[in-house]
Amino acid sequence: MTKLSEVLRERGYVYQFSSETLEEITDGPKRTVYLGIDPTADSMHVGHLSGLLVLRRFLEDGHKVIILTGGGTGMIGDPGGKSEERNLLDEATISHNAAAVAVQIKQVFGTNDFIAVNNDHWLSKLKLIEFLRDIGKHFTINAMIKRDVVRNRLDAESPISFTEFSYSLLQGFDFLHLNEEYSCDVQVGGSDQWSNILSGVEFIRRKTGRTVYAFTWPLIINKSTGKKFGKSEGGAVWLDVEKTSPFQFYQFWFNTEDEAVEEYLLKMTLLSKEEIAAIVADHILDSSRRIGQKALAREVTALVHGKEVASVMGAVSEVLFGDATAATLDSDVKDALLKEAPNCKIDIGDNILDVLIKSELASSKREAREFVEQKAISLNGEKISDVSRSITNADIHNGFALLRRGKQRISLLTLA
């Protein structure tokens, strides 16, 4: 059986760890691992997926996993990655967000065999004087201002309040509480959390003498923008269907650049390394077929929304952007297609030029005529070259026809 350390390395999940070897954390005694989730939204986004899959690997290897919702720390906010103070959340909002996120985590894990806790349950009971005496004395200002998340704010001359500055003390206390309550001995997170996590490791060592560990994975980077996938970076892709539809979710992965396909298959899916190698090999032979992107979109959509939804979204994508036709679609695919694609109601006998204008694929008859004469227009996959062409009953398949201008501009034509 492949060791967990080998799996994490081959998938590209390893960034930093506090032990001398990764194997000390992963391949020895079974551990209890925790991840803190920021409850500032009622949905996770694609930037969270790789971390959840790391934890799924720990679960499948027999380790225990704790998901900590930062009900207490979420009312303060981690200063990392921000140029200004965060808005503070009320308890009702945090509770709602935590419940919504827990459902998504269960879906990605494929099980509810994990421990869910909220740090508000213990942080809200802290007394200031006792906290400063018993916890604060183990943290030095010298070390705290050297942390990246603090130093970056100071270097930019951006104000940082004492509230945010104290975040790492509370996170360290979380680790101590989980260590004492659940024998938790590993905290994990994205690479931008390294200094926060490490401060907790050092705090527990100084206070109790016990050895605990830190482990981080690389952040997922959008290859075209150079920015991390995250809800605060703009254009977020959410796991919640109300925020990002399954079709938009599928298309996000389908539009992945060729050079990022292999990395995302390794980090964002459960496919084996051998399966991924075969997909990548086929993809390289003819990248125009987008074999890698189709596999990536299918697998990640199935992971988040289920296999049935992924199959429907794949079929919709094939009709809109591939070679599939509308003639043999089942009702689920048809309904999804009509919901997701631009559509236009027409009548039998309508002239193609009028239809192009009505569907907003052309702005005028002159422009529509030029598109037809340039053979840029196709109806159900067949090029239209006759400007006098009209819509007939034979053009309507399964209740609609697919009108396309070029490769990307489309409209579904349905009868009025």
Coordinates of C-alpha atoms in Angstrom, one line a residue:
M1 CA 0.0 0.0 0.0
T2 CA 1.3 3.4 -0.9
K3 CA 2.4 5.5 2.1
L4 CA 0.5 8.7 2.8
S5 CA 3.7 10.7 2.5
E6 CA 4.2 9.4 -1.1
V7 CA 0.6 10.2 -2.1
L8 CA 0.9 13.8 -0.7
R9 CA 4.2 14.3 -2.6
E10 CA 3.1 12.9 -5.9
R11 CA -0.1 15.0 -5.9
G12 CA 1.9 18.2 -5.2
Y13 CA 0.3 18.8 -1.8
V14 CA 3.5 19.3 0.2
Y15 CA 4.8 22.8 0.9
Q16 CA 6.1 23.0 4.5
F17 CA 6.2 20.8 7.5
S18 CA 7.7 21.4 11.0
S19 CA 9.1 17.9 11.6
E20 CA 12.5 16.7 10.3
T21 CA 10.8 14.5 7.8
L22 CA 7.3 14.4 6.4
E23 CA 7.1 10.7 7.2
E24 CA 7.2 11.5 10.9
I25 CA 3.8 13.2 10.6
T26 CA 2.1 11.0 8.0
D27 CA 3.5 7.5 8.2
G28 CA 4.0 6.7 11.9
P29 CA 1.3 6.7 14.6
K30 CA -2.2 7.7 13.5
R31 CA -2.7 11.4 14.3
T32 CA -5.5 13.8 14.8
V33 CA -5.3 16.6 12.3
Y34 CA -7.2 19.9 12.3
L35 CA -8.0 22.6 9.8
G36 CA -9.5 25.9 10.7
I37 CA -12.2 27.3 8.4
D38 CA -12.9 31.0 8.2
P39 CA -16.7 31.4 8.4
T40 CA -16.9 34.7 6.6
A41 CA -19.2 33.3 3.8
D42 CA -21.9 30.6 3.7
S43 CA -20.0 28.7 1.0
M44 CA -16.6 27.4 0.3
H45 CA -14.9 28.2 -3.0
V46 CA -12.6 26.3 -5.3
G47 CA -9.5 27.6 -3.5
H48 CA -10.6 25.3 -0.5
L49 CA -10.8 22.1 -2.5
S50 CA -7.2 21.1 -2.5
G51 CA -7.0 21.4 1.2
L52 CA -10.1 19.4 1.7
L53 CA -8.7 16.7 -0.5
V54 CA -5.5 16.6 1.6
L55 CA -7.7 16.0 4.6
R56 CA -9.6 13.3 2.8
R57 CA -6.3 11.6 2.2
F58 CA -5.5 11.7 5.9
L59 CA -9.0 10.3 6.6
E60 CA -8.6 7.5 4.2
D61 CA -5.2 6.6 5.7
G62 CA -6.8 6.1 9.1
H63 CA -6.1 9.5 10.8
K64 CA -8.8 11.5 12.5
V65 CA -9.8 14.9 11.2
I66 CA -11.2 17.9 13.0
I67 CA -12.8 20.8 11.1
L68 CA -12.7 23.9 13.3
T69 CA -15.1 26.7 12.4
G70 CA -13.7 30.0 13.6
G71 CA -16.8 31.3 15.3
G72 CA -14.6 33.2 17.8
T73 CA -11.7 34.1 15.6
G74 CA -14.1 34.9 12.7
M75 CA -15.3 37.8 14.8
I76 CA -11.8 39.2 14.7
G77 CA -10.3 38.2 11.3
D78 CA -6.8 37.0 10.4
P79 CA -4.7 40.0 9.1
G80 CA -3.0 37.8 6.6
G81 CA -3.5 38.7 2.9
K82 CA -5.4 41.8 3.7
S83 CA -4.5 45.5 3.4
E84 CA -7.1 46.7 5.8
E85 CA -9.3 45.7 8.8
R86 CA -12.0 43.1 8.1
N87 CA -15.6 43.7 8.8
L88 CA -16.6 41.8 12.0
L89 CA -19.4 39.3 11.8
D90 CA -22.3 38.7 14.2
E91 CA -22.9 35.3 15.9
A92 CA -26.0 34.5 13.9
T93 CA -24.2 35.0 10.6
I94 CA -21.2 32.9 11.7
S95 CA -23.6 30.1 12.8
H96 CA -25.4 30.1 9.5
N97 CA -22.2 30.1 7.5
A98 CA -20.7 27.2 9.6
A99 CA -23.7 25.0 9.0
A100 CA -23.7 25.6 5.3
V101 CA -20.0 24.9 4.9
A102 CA -20.3 21.7 7.0
V103 CA -22.6 20.2 4.3
Q104 CA -20.1 21.0 1.6
I105 CA -17.3 19.4 3.5
K106 CA -19.3 16.2 4.0
Q107 CA -19.9 16.1 0.2
V108 CA -16.2 16.5 -0.6
F109 CA -15.0 14.0 2.1
G110 CA -17.6 11.5 0.9
T111 CA -18.3 10.9 4.6
N112 CA -19.4 12.6 7.8
D113 CA -16.7 10.7 9.8
F114 CA -15.0 13.9 11.0
I115 CA -15.2 16.1 14.1
A116 CA -16.8 19.5 13.7
V117 CA -16.1 22.1 16.4
N118 CA -16.6 25.9 16.8
N119 CA -13.9 27.8 18.7
D120 CA -16.5 30.3 20.0
H121 CA -17.5 27.6 22.5
W122 CA -14.2 28.1 24.4
L123 CA -12.9 31.4 23.3
S124 CA -16.1 33.2 24.5
K125 CA -15.4 31.9 28.0
L126 CA -11.9 33.3 28.2
K127 CA -11.2 35.9 30.9
L128 CA -8.9 38.7 29.8
I129 CA -6.5 38.8 32.8
E130 CA -6.1 35.0 32.9
F131 CA -5.6 34.9 29.1
L132 CA -2.9 37.5 29.2
R133 CA -1.2 35.8 32.1
D134 CA -1.4 32.2 31.0
I135 CA -1.3 32.6 27.2
G136 CA 0.1 36.0 26.3
K137 CA 3.3 35.5 28.2
H138 CA 4.3 32.8 25.8
F139 CA 4.2 35.1 22.8
T140 CA 6.8 37.9 22.2
I141 CA 6.1 41.0 20.3
N142 CA 9.6 40.6 18.7
A143 CA 8.5 37.3 17.1
M144 CA 4.9 38.5 16.3
I145 CA 6.0 41.5 14.2
K146 CA 8.3 39.3 12.2
R147 CA 5.5 37.2 10.9
D148 CA 4.8 37.7 7.3
V149 CA 1.1 38.5 7.7
V150 CA 1.9 41.3 10.2
R151 CA 5.2 42.6 8.6
N152 CA 3.5 43.0 5.2
R153 CA 0.8 45.2 6.7
L154 CA 3.4 47.3 8.6
D155 CA 5.7 47.6 5.5
A156 CA 2.8 48.9 3.5
E157 CA 2.0 51.4 6.3
S158 CA -1.5 49.9 6.5
P159 CA -3.0 50.1 10.0
I160 CA -3.4 46.9 11.9
S161 CA -5.4 46.9 15.1
F162 CA -4.6 45.2 18.3
T163 CA -7.7 43.0 17.6
E164 CA -6.1 41.6 14.4
F165 CA -2.7 41.5 16.0
S166 CA -4.0 39.2 18.7
Y167 CA -5.3 36.7 16.1
S168 CA -2.3 34.4 16.3
L169 CA -2.6 34.1 20.1
L170 CA -6.2 32.9 19.8
Q171 CA -5.2 30.4 17.0
G172 CA -2.5 29.1 19.2
F173 CA -4.9 28.7 22.0
D174 CA -7.3 26.8 19.7
F175 CA -4.5 24.3 19.0
L176 CA -3.8 23.9 22.7
H177 CA -7.5 23.3 23.4
L178 CA -7.8 20.7 20.7
N179 CA -4.6 19.1 21.8
E180 CA -5.9 18.7 25.3
E181 CA -9.5 17.8 24.4
Y182 CA -8.9 15.6 21.4
S183 CA -5.2 14.8 21.5
C184 CA -4.9 16.8 18.2
D185 CA -1.3 16.9 17.2
V186 CA -1.2 18.3 13.7
Q187 CA -2.6 21.6 12.3
V188 CA -2.8 22.0 8.5
G189 CA -3.5 24.9 6.2
G190 CA -2.5 26.7 3.1
S191 CA 1.0 28.1 2.8
D192 CA -0.2 31.6 3.7
Q193 CA -1.0 30.2 7.2
W194 CA 2.4 28.8 7.9
S195 CA 3.5 31.5 10.5
N196 CA 0.2 31.3 12.3
I197 CA 0.3 27.5 12.5
L198 CA 4.0 27.5 13.5
S199 CA 3.4 29.9 16.3
G200 CA 0.8 27.4 17.7
V201 CA 3.4 24.6 17.5
E202 CA 5.9 26.7 19.4
F203 CA 3.3 27.9 22.0
I204 CA 2.3 24.3 22.9
R205 CA 6.0 23.2 23.1
R206 CA 6.8 26.1 25.5
K207 CA 3.7 25.7 27.6
T208 CA 3.4 22.0 27.9
G209 CA 6.6 20.5 26.5
R210 CA 4.6 18.4 24.1
T211 CA 5.5 18.0 20.4
V212 CA 2.9 18.9 17.8
Y213 CA 3.2 19.5 14.1
A214 CA 2.5 22.0 11.3
F215 CA 1.8 21.1 7.7
T216 CA 0.9 23.3 4.8
W217 CA 0.1 22.8 1.1
P218 CA 0.7 25.2 -1.8
L219 CA -2.0 27.6 -2.7
I220 CA -3.8 27.0 -6.0
I221 CA -2.9 29.7 -8.5
N222 CA -4.9 30.8 -11.5
K223 CA -2.4 30.4 -14.3
S224 CA -3.9 33.2 -16.4
T225 CA -4.2 35.8 -13.7
G226 CA -1.4 34.8 -11.3
K227 CA -3.8 35.2 -8.4
K228 CA -4.9 32.6 -5.9
F229 CA -8.4 31.1 -6.1
G230 CA -10.2 32.8 -3.3
K231 CA -13.5 34.5 -2.4
S232 CA -11.8 37.9 -1.8
E233 CA -9.9 38.0 -5.1
G234 CA -12.9 38.7 -7.3
G235 CA -14.6 36.4 -9.7
A236 CA -14.8 33.6 -7.1
V237 CA -16.1 30.2 -8.1
W238 CA -18.2 28.9 -5.2
L239 CA -19.3 25.4 -4.3
D240 CA -22.8 26.6 -3.6
V241 CA -25.1 26.1 -6.6
E242 CA -26.9 29.4 -5.7
K243 CA -23.7 31.4 -6.1
T244 CA -22.1 29.5 -8.9
S245 CA -24.3 27.2 -11.0
P246 CA -23.1 23.7 -11.8
F247 CA -22.8 24.7 -15.4
Q248 CA -20.6 27.7 -14.6
F249 CA -18.6 25.5 -12.2
Y250 CA -18.1 22.9 -15.0
Q251 CA -17.1 25.5 -17.5
F252 CA -14.6 27.1 -15.1
W253 CA -12.6 23.8 -15.1
F254 CA -13.3 23.1 -18.8
N255 CA -11.7 26.5 -19.6
T256 CA -8.4 25.6 -17.8
E257 CA -5.2 26.4 -19.7
D258 CA -3.4 23.4 -21.2
E259 CA -0.3 24.0 -19.0
A260 CA -2.4 23.8 -15.8
V261 CA -4.4 20.6 -16.6
E262 CA -2.1 18.1 -15.1
E263 CA -1.5 20.0 -11.8
Y264 CA -5.2 20.5 -11.3
L265 CA -6.0 16.9 -12.1
L266 CA -3.5 15.9 -9.4
K267 CA -4.6 18.4 -6.8
M268 CA -8.3 18.7 -7.4
T269 CA -9.5 15.2 -8.3
L270 CA -9.5 11.7 -6.8
L271 CA -8.3 10.1 -10.1
S272 CA -5.2 7.8 -9.6
K273 CA -1.8 9.0 -10.7
E274 CA -1.9 6.3 -13.5
E275 CA -5.3 7.5 -14.7
I276 CA -4.1 11.1 -14.8
A277 CA -0.9 10.1 -16.7
A278 CA -3.1 8.4 -19.3
I279 CA -5.4 11.4 -19.7
V280 CA -2.5 13.8 -20.0
A281 CA -0.8 11.6 -22.6
D282 CA -4.0 11.6 -24.7
H283 CA -4.4 15.3 -24.2
I284 CA -0.9 16.0 -25.4
L285 CA -1.5 14.1 -28.6
D286 CA -4.3 16.4 -29.6
S287 CA -4.9 19.3 -27.2
S288 CA -7.7 20.7 -29.5
R289 CA -10.0 17.8 -28.3
R290 CA -9.6 19.1 -24.7
I291 CA -9.5 15.6 -23.2
G292 CA -7.7 16.9 -20.1
Q293 CA -10.1 19.7 -19.5
K294 CA -13.2 17.5 -20.0
A295 CA -11.8 15.0 -17.5
L296 CA -11.0 17.7 -15.0
A297 CA -14.4 19.4 -15.3
R298 CA -16.2 16.1 -15.0
E299 CA -14.3 14.9 -12.0
V300 CA -14.4 18.1 -10.0
T301 CA -18.0 18.7 -10.7
A302 CA -18.8 15.1 -9.6
L303 CA -16.8 15.6 -6.4
V304 CA -18.7 18.8 -5.5
H305 CA -22.2 18.3 -7.1
G306 CA -22.4 14.5 -7.7
K307 CA -21.9 12.3 -10.7
E308 CA -25.4 12.7 -12.1
V309 CA -25.0 16.5 -12.2
A310 CA -21.5 16.2 -13.7
S311 CA -22.9 14.0 -16.5
V312 CA -25.6 16.4 -17.3
M313 CA -23.3 19.4 -17.4
G314 CA -20.9 17.5 -19.6
A315 CA -23.6 16.7 -22.1
V316 CA -24.7 20.4 -22.1
S317 CA -21.1 21.5 -22.7
E318 CA -20.8 19.0 -25.6
V319 CA -23.9 20.5 -27.3
L320 CA -22.8 24.1 -26.8
F321 CA -19.1 23.7 -27.5
G322 CA -18.5 20.3 -28.9
D323 CA -19.9 18.1 -31.6
A324 CA -23.0 16.7 -29.9
T325 CA -26.4 17.6 -31.4
A326 CA -29.7 18.3 -29.7
A327 CA -31.6 15.5 -31.4
T328 CA -31.1 12.8 -28.8
L329 CA -30.9 14.8 -25.5
D330 CA -32.8 13.5 -22.5
S331 CA -35.1 15.7 -20.5
D332 CA -32.5 16.6 -17.8
V333 CA -29.9 17.7 -20.3
K334 CA -32.5 19.7 -22.3
D335 CA -33.8 21.5 -19.2
A336 CA -30.2 22.4 -18.1
L337 CA -29.4 23.5 -21.7
L338 CA -32.4 25.8 -21.8
K339 CA -31.6 27.2 -18.4
E340 CA -27.9 27.9 -19.0
A341 CA -27.6 28.9 -22.6
P342 CA -28.9 32.2 -24.2
N343 CA -32.2 31.5 -26.0
C344 CA -34.6 33.2 -28.3
K345 CA -38.2 32.5 -29.3
I346 CA -38.8 32.3 -33.1
D347 CA -41.5 31.2 -35.5
I348 CA -41.4 28.7 -38.3
G349 CA -40.7 30.7 -41.5
D350 CA -38.6 33.4 -39.9
N351 CA -35.7 34.6 -42.1
I352 CA -32.2 33.8 -40.9
L353 CA -31.2 37.4 -40.9
D354 CA -34.1 38.4 -38.7
V355 CA -33.3 35.5 -36.3
L356 CA -29.7 36.6 -36.0
I357 CA -30.8 40.1 -35.0
K358 CA -33.6 38.8 -32.6
S359 CA -31.1 36.4 -30.9
E360 CA -28.5 39.3 -30.6
L361 CA -25.9 37.4 -32.7
A362 CA -26.0 40.3 -35.1
S363 CA -26.8 44.0 -34.5
S364 CA -28.3 44.8 -37.9
K365 CA -29.4 43.1 -41.1
R366 CA -26.2 44.4 -42.8
E367 CA -24.1 42.7 -40.2
A368 CA -26.2 39.6 -40.2
R369 CA -25.8 39.4 -44.0
E370 CA -22.0 39.7 -43.7
F371 CA -21.9 36.9 -41.2
V372 CA -23.9 34.6 -43.4
E373 CA -21.8 35.5 -46.5
Q374 CA -18.6 34.9 -44.6
K375 CA -20.0 31.5 -43.5
A376 CA -19.6 32.4 -39.9
I377 CA -23.2 31.2 -39.1
S378 CA -24.2 27.6 -38.5
L379 CA -27.6 26.1 -37.6
N380 CA -27.5 22.7 -35.8
G381 CA -23.8 22.3 -36.9
E382 CA -24.4 23.1 -40.6
K383 CA -23.1 26.2 -42.2
I384 CA -25.6 28.7 -43.5
S385 CA -24.6 30.5 -46.7
D386 CA -28.0 31.6 -48.1
V387 CA -29.3 34.9 -46.8
S388 CA -32.8 34.0 -47.9
R389 CA -32.8 30.8 -45.7
S390 CA -35.8 30.5 -43.4
I391 CA -36.4 28.4 -40.3
T392 CA -38.3 25.2 -41.0
N393 CA -39.9 22.4 -38.9
A394 CA -37.0 20.2 -39.9
D395 CA -34.6 22.6 -38.1
I396 CA -36.3 22.0 -34.7
H397 CA -34.9 19.0 -32.8
N398 CA -36.1 18.0 -29.4
G399 CA -37.9 21.4 -29.1
F400 CA -35.1 23.7 -30.2
A401 CA -32.4 24.5 -32.7
L402 CA -28.8 25.6 -32.0
L403 CA -27.7 28.8 -33.8
R404 CA -24.1 29.6 -33.7
R405 CA -21.9 32.5 -34.8
G406 CA -18.3 31.5 -34.9
K407 CA -17.1 29.1 -32.1
Q408 CA -18.3 30.8 -29.0
R409 CA -21.5 32.9 -29.7
I410 CA -24.6 30.8 -29.5
S411 CA -28.4 31.0 -29.1
L412 CA -31.0 28.3 -28.6
L413 CA -33.9 28.8 -30.8
T414 CA -37.3 27.7 -29.4
L415 CA -40.7 28.1 -30.9
A416 CA -42.8 31.0 -29.7

